[in-house]
Amino acid sequence: MIFLKRTLPLIITFITGMIMIVAFFSGEGLPSIKSLESTLPKWIQIIMTFTMVLGAFSLLRINLQKISRKADGWGYSLVLIIGFLSMAFLGLITGSWPMFDKPLTKGEIYYVLCEDNVSARPIRVIDNVKDKEGKIKVEYVDDKGEKLADTESAMIPPDTARTRIMSYANSMQQILFVGVFKNAQSTMFSLLAFFVASASFRAFRIKSKEAGLLMGSAFIVMLGNVSIGSLVSQILAYIPVIGPYLNIADIKEWIMTYPSSAAQSAILIGAMLGYISASMKIIFGVERSHLGGEG
Amino acid sequence: MTTLLITTWVGALITLCCFTFLIKDNPFYRFAEHLFVGVSAGYYLSTISFHQVLKPNLLAKIWPTYFASGTAAEATPEYILIIPGLLGLLMLFRFSSNLSWVSRFTVAFVMGVSTGIAVVTSAEQYLIPQVKKAIVPLIVSGDYFGSFSNLVLVVGTVACLFYFFFSTEHRGPVFGNVAKVGIWYLMISFGAAFGATVMGRISLLIGRFNFLLSDWLHLIK
Amino acid sequence: MSIFRRPPRSFVPILALILCALSMSFLMADQTVKSTVTEHRQGEAALCCSDHGTTAELAAKPAAEAKPWFAKERKTVLIIIVLLLLFVSYFTFHAQRKDLFIRRISGLSALEDAVGRATEMGRGVMYIPGIMDMDDIQTIAGVTIMGHVAKKTAEYDAALYAPMTRSFVMSVAQEVVKQAYLEKGRLDAFRPDRINYLTDDQFGFVAGVGGIMMREKPAACFYLGTFYAESLILAETGNSVGAIQIAGTAEPSQIPFFVAACDYTLIGEELFAASAYLSKNPREVGSLKGQDMLKLVIIAVTIVGTLLVTISETEFGKGLTPLAESFMQYLK
Amino acid sequence: MNIFIKLKNLDRRWVFLFVALSVIIPLLFPFALPVVPTKSVANLHKFIENTEALPEGTRCFLSFDFDPASEPELKPSAVAILVHMFRRNLKPICGANWPVGGEMAEVALVEAANAYMSTYDDMKAQGKLAPGCKPIIERGVDYVNLGYKTGAIIHVKALCNDFMYPYPQDRDGNSTAEMAIFANPDGRRFAMSDVGLIISFTAGTGGIETFISMAGEHKRPMAAGCTSVNIPRFTTYLQSGQLVGMTGGLPGAAEYETLIERPGKGCAGMTPQSIAHLVIMLFIIFGNLAYIAEQRNEAKKKG
C-alpha cells in the first residue's frame, strides 16, 4: 500500500517532470516527444476543470449547513446559493444553444440580441436556406408578429437567433452576468483607487533613508504623470544652472528606465532561480508535502 | 429595452452596495458579496469550465458527432484524451475518506508537468533575457549621461542580486554596503511602480462614477 | 537527491522498466512518422517527375533529412539547469555533514509570533496562497509554507481560515493542513470546512475574502503566492481590522503594494527560500546554497559581459568584438 | 502642531471621502486643465502627420488587444488615433488578438467615424483635412473591422504573407476578397508589407509584443497604446527604437486629443485624474508633516 500511496505518486511526478524537460530540449528529429510540450499542458487544463465539482460541492455544503443550522447570517448563504444555482443553470442552457433546439423553421418568430448586448428583438424567418456565407434571410417584426414598417429584411447567422424561452433565459443570464457580475467586478477593482490613497497616506512617511527613497520616487513618478508635473517643471526651470534640466517628466522616465528597471531585473532573476530550484525539488521528491501523509 | 433598464438598475444598486465596503461591514455589502460570489462561481462552473474548456477540449474531441458543430463534427475522435479525463475523475475520490489517496496520482501528474515546464520556461523566457538586459556598454561615446545611466543599470542589477544572497549575513564593509545599495535600488523601484499604478487605478474609479452619473442617473452626458 | 539516496527496494527496477518502455515507444513512434514522411515525399517526387518531366534535384534530396534530436538554440538553458543541478547536489551532500548558514529573513521569523498573538487575542489566522492554480510554482511554494503555518496553528490551537480561489488548490491545501495537524497530534482540531472554495473570479474572491476579514477579524494574515491587482485590497482590509500581515510574492508589479501596506514582505526569491528557512531541513538548505552559487555565476557573467562589451566598443578593443558577439549569442 | 498629530491618526474613511469627491466634483462640473503632450505621444502624432512616411491612402493595421476591463484606459486613445487617421485620409484596418477585441474595435470605429463625419465641414473650412478626404466614409473602402482570430504569433505571421487567408471574411461576415480597401494596383494579395504603420492597443500579453517579436518578418514601423500599469514595461521598446511612439493610459489619450484638437473622453478624464492625484500627494505631504510633528513632540518630552 505504501508503494501505491507514496512511491507511485513520486515516480509519476519524476517521470512527467522529466518528460517535459526532455520535450523542451528535443529537436525536430523527435516530433512525438516534441509534441508533448504542447499536449500535456492542455491535459492539465482539462484535469483541473474536473475539480470544479469539488469546489462547487464545498461551496454548497458550507452554505447549506449554515442554512440548515440557521447560523448567524444564514439568509446571505441563501442569497449565495440562489445566485450560484441560477447562474450555473442559465449558463448551462444558454451556452448549449443550439444543441437542444431544432433548426430554424420558416415563418416562425425568433429573437436576436440587440446592439446593447442585453435585450432581444423579435424576427421572422423568411428563408431558412443558408446562403454562401452561411446566413439566413429574416425580417424584423413587433411583439405581435406584424412586420415593422420602416425596416428592411436582413441576413443573419442562424445561430444568433433563439426561441422565445431561450431568449428569456438569455435575458435573465445577461441581467446576472452584466448587471451583477460585471458591475460588481469593476466596482471591486475600482476600490483600489481608494486603497492606493489610504496606503500612501499611511506608508509614505520618511522614517528612514530607505522610506525616503520609496516616497521620493513614488512622488516624482506621480507628479510626472499628470499635467501639474509640467507646471512644476516650468517653475523649477527658473533655478539657475541646473534648473532647465529638472524636467519632472524626464526624471520620471529616467527613474523608470534605469534604477527601477535594474531592481526589477534582479527581482525577476532571483525569482526565476527560486522557480527552477523549487520545481527541481518537487521533481526529485525532496519536497513532497503536497501529496499529504501516509494516511 | 426593459432588459437594459433592469440591468442598469441592478448594476447601479450592486455598485453602491459594493462601495459601502469602504465604510464598514454592513448588510448591503454582505448581500452584494454573497450574490457576487454565488453568481461568479456559477458562471465559472457552467460557462467557463464546462462550455469553454471541457466541451471544446475534451467532449468535442472524444465524441465529435455529439458535441462539436460544423466541420469539426466530422473529425476523427482523439481517444487519447480519455487519459486526462480519467485523471480528472480520479480527483473526485476526494469525496471518500478511505480512498482519497487515489487522487494523489492526479496531483502528482499535475505537479510533474507544471514543474517540468517551469524549470525550462522560466530560464528561457525570463532569466536569460533579464541577464542580457543588464549587459550594456559602460562607455557611450560622446554621451556622458548615457554612460552614467548604463553604469547605474549594471550596478543596480548586481547590487540587488547580492541582496538576495541567503547563505551569507549582510554585514561587513563589502557585503553589507553592496546589499544596502541593493535595498536602495529596490525601494526606488517599489516607489516608482507604486506611483505609476496610481494613475490607472483612478481611471477605473472614473469609469465607475461615469456609469453611475451618466448611464444610471443621466446627470452628465 | 532523496529518492536516489534512499530508494525503496522495488523502486529502481520499476523506474528503469517504465523509462525503457517509454523511450522505446517514443522512438518507435518517431520511426513510423519518419517512414510515412519518406513515403509521402517519394510519392510527391514521383508525381512531380511525371508532370514536369524531371525534378532530379527533388528526387536526389534525401527524403527524410537527418533532423537534430536536440534543440540547439536552447543550449544556454541546458547549461543553466545542469549548473544548478550540480551546485544543488554538491551542497545538499555537503549540508548533511555540516550545518549551513541562512541569513535572517525577518518576515519568516515573525511568523510564529503572529500566530501566537492571534491565539492570545482569541482570534483566527487567515492564509491565502495566491490566486493562481496549482500549475503556478508560487502557489506550490505558498501551499508548502501553509503546512508550516498549520503546524503552528495546531500547536497554539488557533483557527486557520483559508478561503480559496481554485478548487484544485483547495483540495491539495486540505491534505497539507490535515497532515500538519496529524503530525502535531491535533487531528481533532482540523476543520476542513475552513479551507473552502469561494469562486474562481479574481474580484469575486476579493469580495468574499474582504467580507470574511471584516467579520472574523483575524489577528494575523498571510498572503504568500501569486497576487495581482487584489494585493492592495486584501492588505488594506487586513490593516483596517488590525491584523499583523506577512506577505510574499514574486510578482514584481505587486511587491510595492505589499511593502506599503503589510508589516513584513518576502520579496521575490525570499518566498522560495521560506520552506528551507522554516524547516531547516539540510537538503532544502543545501539547495538554497546552490541557488546562491548560481547567482554568483550570473553576477560574474554580468560583470564580465559588461566589461567585454565596453572594451569591444572602444578604439583599442576592436579585436574583442567577435568575442563579445559570440558571448552575447549565448544569451539570445 | 496638534492639528498635525490628530491628522496622523485620521480615520482612513476621510481619505476615501476626499478621493471620491475629487473624482465626482470635476465630473459633474467639468473644467479643463492644460494638457502638455509628452515626447512619446508627440512622436506618434508627428509620425502619422508625416506625409512622406504615410502618404494619403496608406493602409494602417490597428490591433485591438484588450477587453472591457481596460476599455476606459485604451478606447479613448484608439478613437483619437482613428479620427486623426480619417482626417489624414489614411485607411485603418482593424484586427484583434484578444477574443473580445473585435467588439472593442467596432465601438471605437463607429465613434471615430461619426466624430469625423460630423465635424467634416468645419475641419474642411479650417483646411485641416488632407486633400483627398471625403465627407462620408465607407466600411470596406475607407476602413474595415476584421475581428478576432486565434493564434497570436502564428496569426501575425500569417498576416505577414497574406491578409485574405486568415481573414476570408470581416467581422460581419462580408467577403474581404472584393473589398476596395484591400485592392493593390498590381493585383498582388494584400499583405503586411502594404501596411504603413502597425499600432496595437495592448492591455497585457499578446499585444504589441507579438508584433515586436515578428518585426524581423514584417519590418514595418510600430506604435502602441497601453494601460498605465504597463508603461514601465513598454518604455524599453521606445528607447530601443522599436516603437515610433506610444500613448500611455488615459493621460496619453488626453495628450493625443489635445494634439488633434478634439477633446474627448481622455481630456474629460484628465481633470478628475489630476485632482485625485493632487489629493493623494497632499495626503502624503500631510502624513509626513504629522510624522515630523510627532517626532518633535517626543523629543521635547524627552528633553
GROMACS .gro file of C-alpha atoms in nm, chain B residues 21-24 133 192-210 213-214 219-221, chain D residues 12-13 16 19-20 23-24 27-28 69 72-73 228-229 231-232 236 248-251 265 269-270 272-273 276-277 280:
model
   58
  316PHE     CA    1  -1.742   4.816   0.188
  317LEU     CA    2  -1.533   5.130   0.236
  318ILE     CA    3  -1.738   5.241   0.534
  319LYS     CA    4  -1.773   4.921   0.734
  428LYS     CA    5   1.929   4.334  -2.042
  487ALA     CA    6   0.822   5.419  -0.891
  488ALA     CA    7   0.599   5.119  -0.959
  489PHE     CA    8   0.353   5.235  -0.693
  490GLY     CA    9   0.342   5.587  -0.833
  491ALA     CA   10   0.295   5.465  -1.188
  492THR     CA   11   0.000   5.247  -1.094
  493VAL     CA   12  -0.195   5.517  -0.911
  494MET     CA   13  -0.297   5.670  -1.242
  495GLY     CA   14  -0.453   5.353  -1.380
  496ARG     CA   15  -0.645   5.287  -1.062
  497ILE     CA   16  -0.802   5.629  -1.063
  498SER     CA   17  -0.908   5.580  -1.425
  499LEU     CA   18  -1.106   5.278  -1.308
  500LEU     CA   19  -1.284   5.482  -1.044
  501ILE     CA   20  -1.366   5.747  -1.302
  502GLY     CA   21  -1.516   5.471  -1.516
  503ARG     CA   22  -1.739   5.361  -1.229
  504PHE     CA   23  -1.861   5.711  -1.147
  505ASN     CA   24  -1.921   5.770  -1.516
  508LEU     CA   25  -2.368   5.953  -1.309
  509SER     CA   26  -2.436   5.912  -1.680
  514LEU     CA   27  -2.665   6.368  -1.475
  515ILE     CA   28  -2.381   6.411  -1.721
  516LYS     CA   29  -2.380   6.330  -2.088
  860ARG     CA   30  -0.898   5.639   0.657
  861ARG     CA   31  -1.261   5.696   0.568
  864PHE     CA   32  -1.181   5.782   0.097
  867VAL     CA   33  -1.077   6.077  -0.313
  868ALA     CA   34  -1.443   6.022  -0.405
  871VAL     CA   35  -1.341   6.245  -0.883
  872ILE     CA   36  -1.714   6.325  -0.862
  875LEU     CA   37  -1.710   6.503  -1.343
  876LEU     CA   38  -2.023   6.698  -1.252
  917ALA     CA   39  -1.181   4.583  -1.814
  920PRO     CA   40  -1.173   5.313  -2.003
  921GLU     CA   41  -0.798   5.343  -2.043
 1076SER     CA   42  -0.071   5.287  -1.730
 1077VAL     CA   43   0.036   4.975  -1.542
 1079ILE     CA   44   0.408   5.195  -1.922
 1080PRO     CA   45   0.730   5.093  -1.742
 1084THR     CA   46   1.212   4.995  -2.307
 1096GLY     CA   47   0.006   5.555  -2.216
 1097GLY     CA   48  -0.320   5.525  -2.026
 1098LEU     CA   49  -0.582   5.795  -2.009
 1099PRO     CA   50  -0.325   6.080  -1.997
 1113LYS     CA   51  -1.315   6.107  -2.306
 1117GLY     CA   52  -1.099   6.219  -1.756
 1118MET     CA   53  -0.779   6.415  -1.709
 1120PRO     CA   54  -1.060   6.430  -1.214
 1121GLN     CA   55  -0.741   6.230  -1.261
 1124ALA     CA   56  -0.729   6.294  -0.743
 1125HIS     CA   57  -0.353   6.271  -0.793
 1128ILE     CA   58  -0.323   6.179  -0.283
   0.00000   0.00000   0.00000
